[in-house]
Coordinates of C-alpha atoms in Angstrom, one line a residue:
X1482 CA 34.3 -31.6 70.2
X1483 CA 36.2 -30.0 67.4
X1484 CA 39.0 -32.3 66.7
X1485 CA 40.6 -35.6 67.8
X1486 CA 43.1 -34.1 70.2
X1487 CA 42.3 -32.3 73.3
X1488 CA 44.5 -29.4 72.0
X1489 CA 42.2 -28.9 69.0
X1490 CA 40.1 -26.2 70.5
X1491 CA 37.8 -23.7 68.9
X1492 CA 40.5 -21.1 69.0
X1493 CA 39.7 -17.9 67.0
X1494 CA 43.3 -17.4 66.0
X1495 CA 43.5 -20.7 64.2
X1496 CA 40.4 -19.9 62.2
X1497 CA 41.7 -16.5 61.3
X1498 CA 45.0 -17.9 59.9
X1499 CA 43.1 -20.6 58.0
X1500 CA 40.6 -18.1 56.5
X1501 CA 43.2 -15.4 55.8
X1502 CA 43.6 -14.8 52.0
X1503 CA 47.0 -15.9 50.8
X1504 CA 47.2 -13.3 48.0
X1505 CA 45.8 -9.8 48.5
X1506 CA 45.5 -7.0 45.9
X1507 CA 45.2 -3.4 46.7
X1508 CA 43.3 -1.1 44.4
X1509 CA 46.3 0.0 42.3
X1510 CA 47.4 -3.6 41.7
X1511 CA 43.9 -4.6 40.6
X1512 CA 43.7 -1.7 38.2
X1513 CA 47.0 -2.6 36.7
X1514 CA 45.9 -6.2 36.2
X1515 CA 42.6 -5.1 34.5
X1516 CA 44.5 -2.7 32.2
X1517 CA 47.0 -5.5 31.3
X1518 CA 44.1 -7.9 30.4
X1519 CA 42.3 -5.2 28.4
X1520 CA 45.6 -4.5 26.4
X1521 CA 46.0 -8.2 25.8
X1522 CA 42.4 -8.5 24.6
X1523 CA 43.0 -5.5 22.2
X1524 CA 46.1 -7.0 20.8
X1525 CA 44.4 -10.4 20.3
X1526 CA 41.4 -8.8 18.5
X1527 CA 43.8 -6.7 16.3
X1528 CA 45.7 -9.8 15.2
X1529 CA 42.4 -11.6 14.5
X1530 CA 41.1 -8.7 12.3
X1531 CA 44.4 -8.5 10.4
X1532 CA 44.4 -12.2 9.8
X1533 CA 40.8 -12.1 8.5
X1534 CA 41.6 -9.2 6.2
X1535 CA 44.6 -11.0 4.7
X1536 CA 42.5 -14.1 4.2
X1537 CA 39.8 -12.1 2.5
X1538 CA 42.3 -10.4 0.3
X1539 CA 43.8 -13.7 -0.8
X1540 CA 40.3 -15.1 -1.5
X1541 CA 39.5 -12.0 -3.6
X1542 CA 42.7 -12.2 -5.6
X1543 CA 41.8 -15.8 -6.7
X1544 CA 38.3 -14.7 -7.6
X1545 CA 39.2 -11.4 -9.3
X1546 CA 41.8 -12.8 -11.7
X1547 CA 39.3 -14.3 -14.1
X1548 CA 37.0 -11.3 -13.7
X1549 CA 39.8 -8.9 -14.6
X1550 CA 40.8 -11.0 -17.6
X1551 CA 37.2 -10.7 -18.9
X1552 CA 37.0 -7.0 -18.1
X1553 CA 40.2 -6.3 -20.1
X1554 CA 38.8 -8.2 -23.1
X1555 CA 35.5 -6.3 -22.9
X1556 CA 37.0 -2.9 -22.5
X1557 CA 38.5 -2.6 -26.0
X1558 CA 35.2 -3.8 -27.4
X1559 CA 33.2 -1.2 -25.5
X1560 CA 35.6 1.6 -26.5
X1561 CA 35.4 0.5 -30.2
X1562 CA 31.6 0.6 -29.9
X1563 CA 31.7 4.2 -28.6
X1564 CA 33.9 5.2 -31.6
X1565 CA 32.5 5.9 -35.0
X1566 CA 31.8 3.1 -37.4
X1567 CA 35.0 3.9 -39.4
X1568 CA 37.0 2.3 -36.5
X1569 CA 36.1 -1.3 -37.5
X1570 CA 39.7 -2.6 -37.5
X1571 CA 40.0 -3.4 -33.7
X1572 CA 37.1 -5.9 -33.8
X1573 CA 38.5 -8.0 -36.6
X1574 CA 41.9 -7.9 -34.8
X1575 CA 40.3 -9.2 -31.6
X1576 CA 38.4 -12.0 -33.4
X1577 CA 41.6 -13.6 -34.8
X1578 CA 43.2 -13.3 -31.4
X1579 CA 40.4 -15.2 -29.7
X1580 CA 40.5 -17.7 -32.6
X1581 CA 44.2 -18.2 -32.2
X1582 CA 43.7 -18.6 -28.5
X1583 CA 41.1 -21.3 -29.2
X1584 CA 43.3 -22.9 -31.8
X1585 CA 46.3 -22.9 -29.5
X1586 CA 44.2 -24.5 -26.8
X1587 CA 43.2 -27.2 -29.3
X1588 CA 46.6 -27.6 -30.9
X1589 CA 48.5 -27.8 -27.6
X1590 CA 48.7 -31.5 -26.9
X1591 CA 51.4 -31.7 -24.4
X1592 CA 49.7 -34.5 -22.4
X1593 CA 48.9 -32.2 -19.5
X1594 CA 45.4 -32.0 -18.1
X1595 CA 44.0 -28.4 -17.7
X1596 CA 42.4 -28.4 -14.3
X1597 CA 40.2 -25.4 -15.3
X1598 CA 38.4 -27.2 -18.2
X1599 CA 38.9 -30.9 -17.4
X1600 CA 35.8 -33.0 -16.6
X1601 CA 35.5 -35.8 -14.2
X1602 CA 36.7 -38.5 -16.6
X1603 CA 39.8 -36.4 -17.6
X1604 CA 40.7 -35.7 -14.0
X1605 CA 40.6 -39.4 -13.2
X1606 CA 43.3 -40.1 -15.8
X1607 CA 45.8 -38.3 -13.6
X1608 CA 47.8 -40.8 -11.5
X1609 CA 46.8 -40.5 -7.9
X1610 CA 43.4 -38.9 -8.5
X1611 CA 40.4 -41.1 -8.1
X1612 CA 36.7 -40.3 -8.6
X1613 CA 36.2 -38.7 -5.2
X1614 CA 39.3 -36.5 -5.5
X1615 CA 38.3 -35.6 -9.1
X1616 CA 34.9 -34.5 -7.9
X1617 CA 36.5 -32.5 -5.1
X1618 CA 38.7 -30.7 -7.6
X1619 CA 35.7 -29.8 -9.7
X1620 CA 33.7 -28.6 -6.6
X1621 CA 36.6 -26.5 -5.5
X1622 CA 36.9 -25.0 -9.0
X1623 CA 33.2 -24.1 -8.8
X1624 CA 33.8 -22.4 -5.5
X1625 CA 36.8 -20.3 -6.5
X1626 CA 35.8 -19.7 -10.1
X1627 CA 39.1 -20.7 -11.9
X1628 CA 42.4 -22.0 -10.8
X1629 CA 45.1 -19.3 -11.1
X1630 CA 47.9 -21.8 -10.5
X1631 CA 48.4 -25.5 -9.9
X1632 CA 49.4 -24.7 -6.3
X1633 CA 45.7 -23.9 -5.5
X1634 CA 45.1 -27.6 -5.6
X1635 CA 46.4 -27.6 -2.0
X1636 CA 43.0 -26.1 -1.0
X1637 CA 41.2 -29.3 -2.2
X1638 CA 40.5 -31.7 0.6
X1639 CA 42.6 -34.9 0.1
X1640 CA 45.4 -33.2 -1.8
X1641 CA 48.4 -32.5 0.3
X1642 CA 51.9 -31.4 -0.7
X1643 CA 53.1 -34.9 -1.5
X1644 CA 50.1 -35.6 -3.7
X1645 CA 50.5 -32.2 -5.4
X1646 CA 54.1 -32.9 -6.2
X1647 CA 53.2 -36.3 -7.6
X1648 CA 50.5 -34.9 -10.0
X1649 CA 52.2 -31.5 -10.8
X1650 CA 53.8 -32.9 -13.9
X1651 CA 50.5 -34.1 -15.2
X1652 CA 48.4 -30.9 -14.8
X1653 CA 48.4 -27.4 -16.0
X1654 CA 46.4 -24.2 -15.8
X1655 CA 45.6 -22.4 -19.0

């Protein structure tokens, strides 16, 4: 007994129709599908590699900016060291420049907090920045080296575009 009705017999034609594949591929169609999938995989990997290269380049730019600034300050000193001792004038010129930079940093009191040099207490004086966010700003600064712009605060967890716009007038990068 195969079914409920007497007409439900063990007919081979019914089983063949039931078991027949609904979709069939010949060899050429299967090859075309495989090539299409391989091309899609290649494009996907290419885009992934390009994205990682751009991200790495952006990360290196943020890290290289302070390093290049130090390298340019050190290059004139090394070139003056290689010159004869009669060339003593560049060293005194560089010393007043660094002193004026330090003096200008001390004398500039515009009420803005420098996020590259501010400590935990100074960062907490910024409206909208509590102790946790201040610590995250310091931790992120340690990760990237120095802030090149105030916009890099968007990389700090807990600071979004609204918070950044709220604190932008209170912070600076020197």
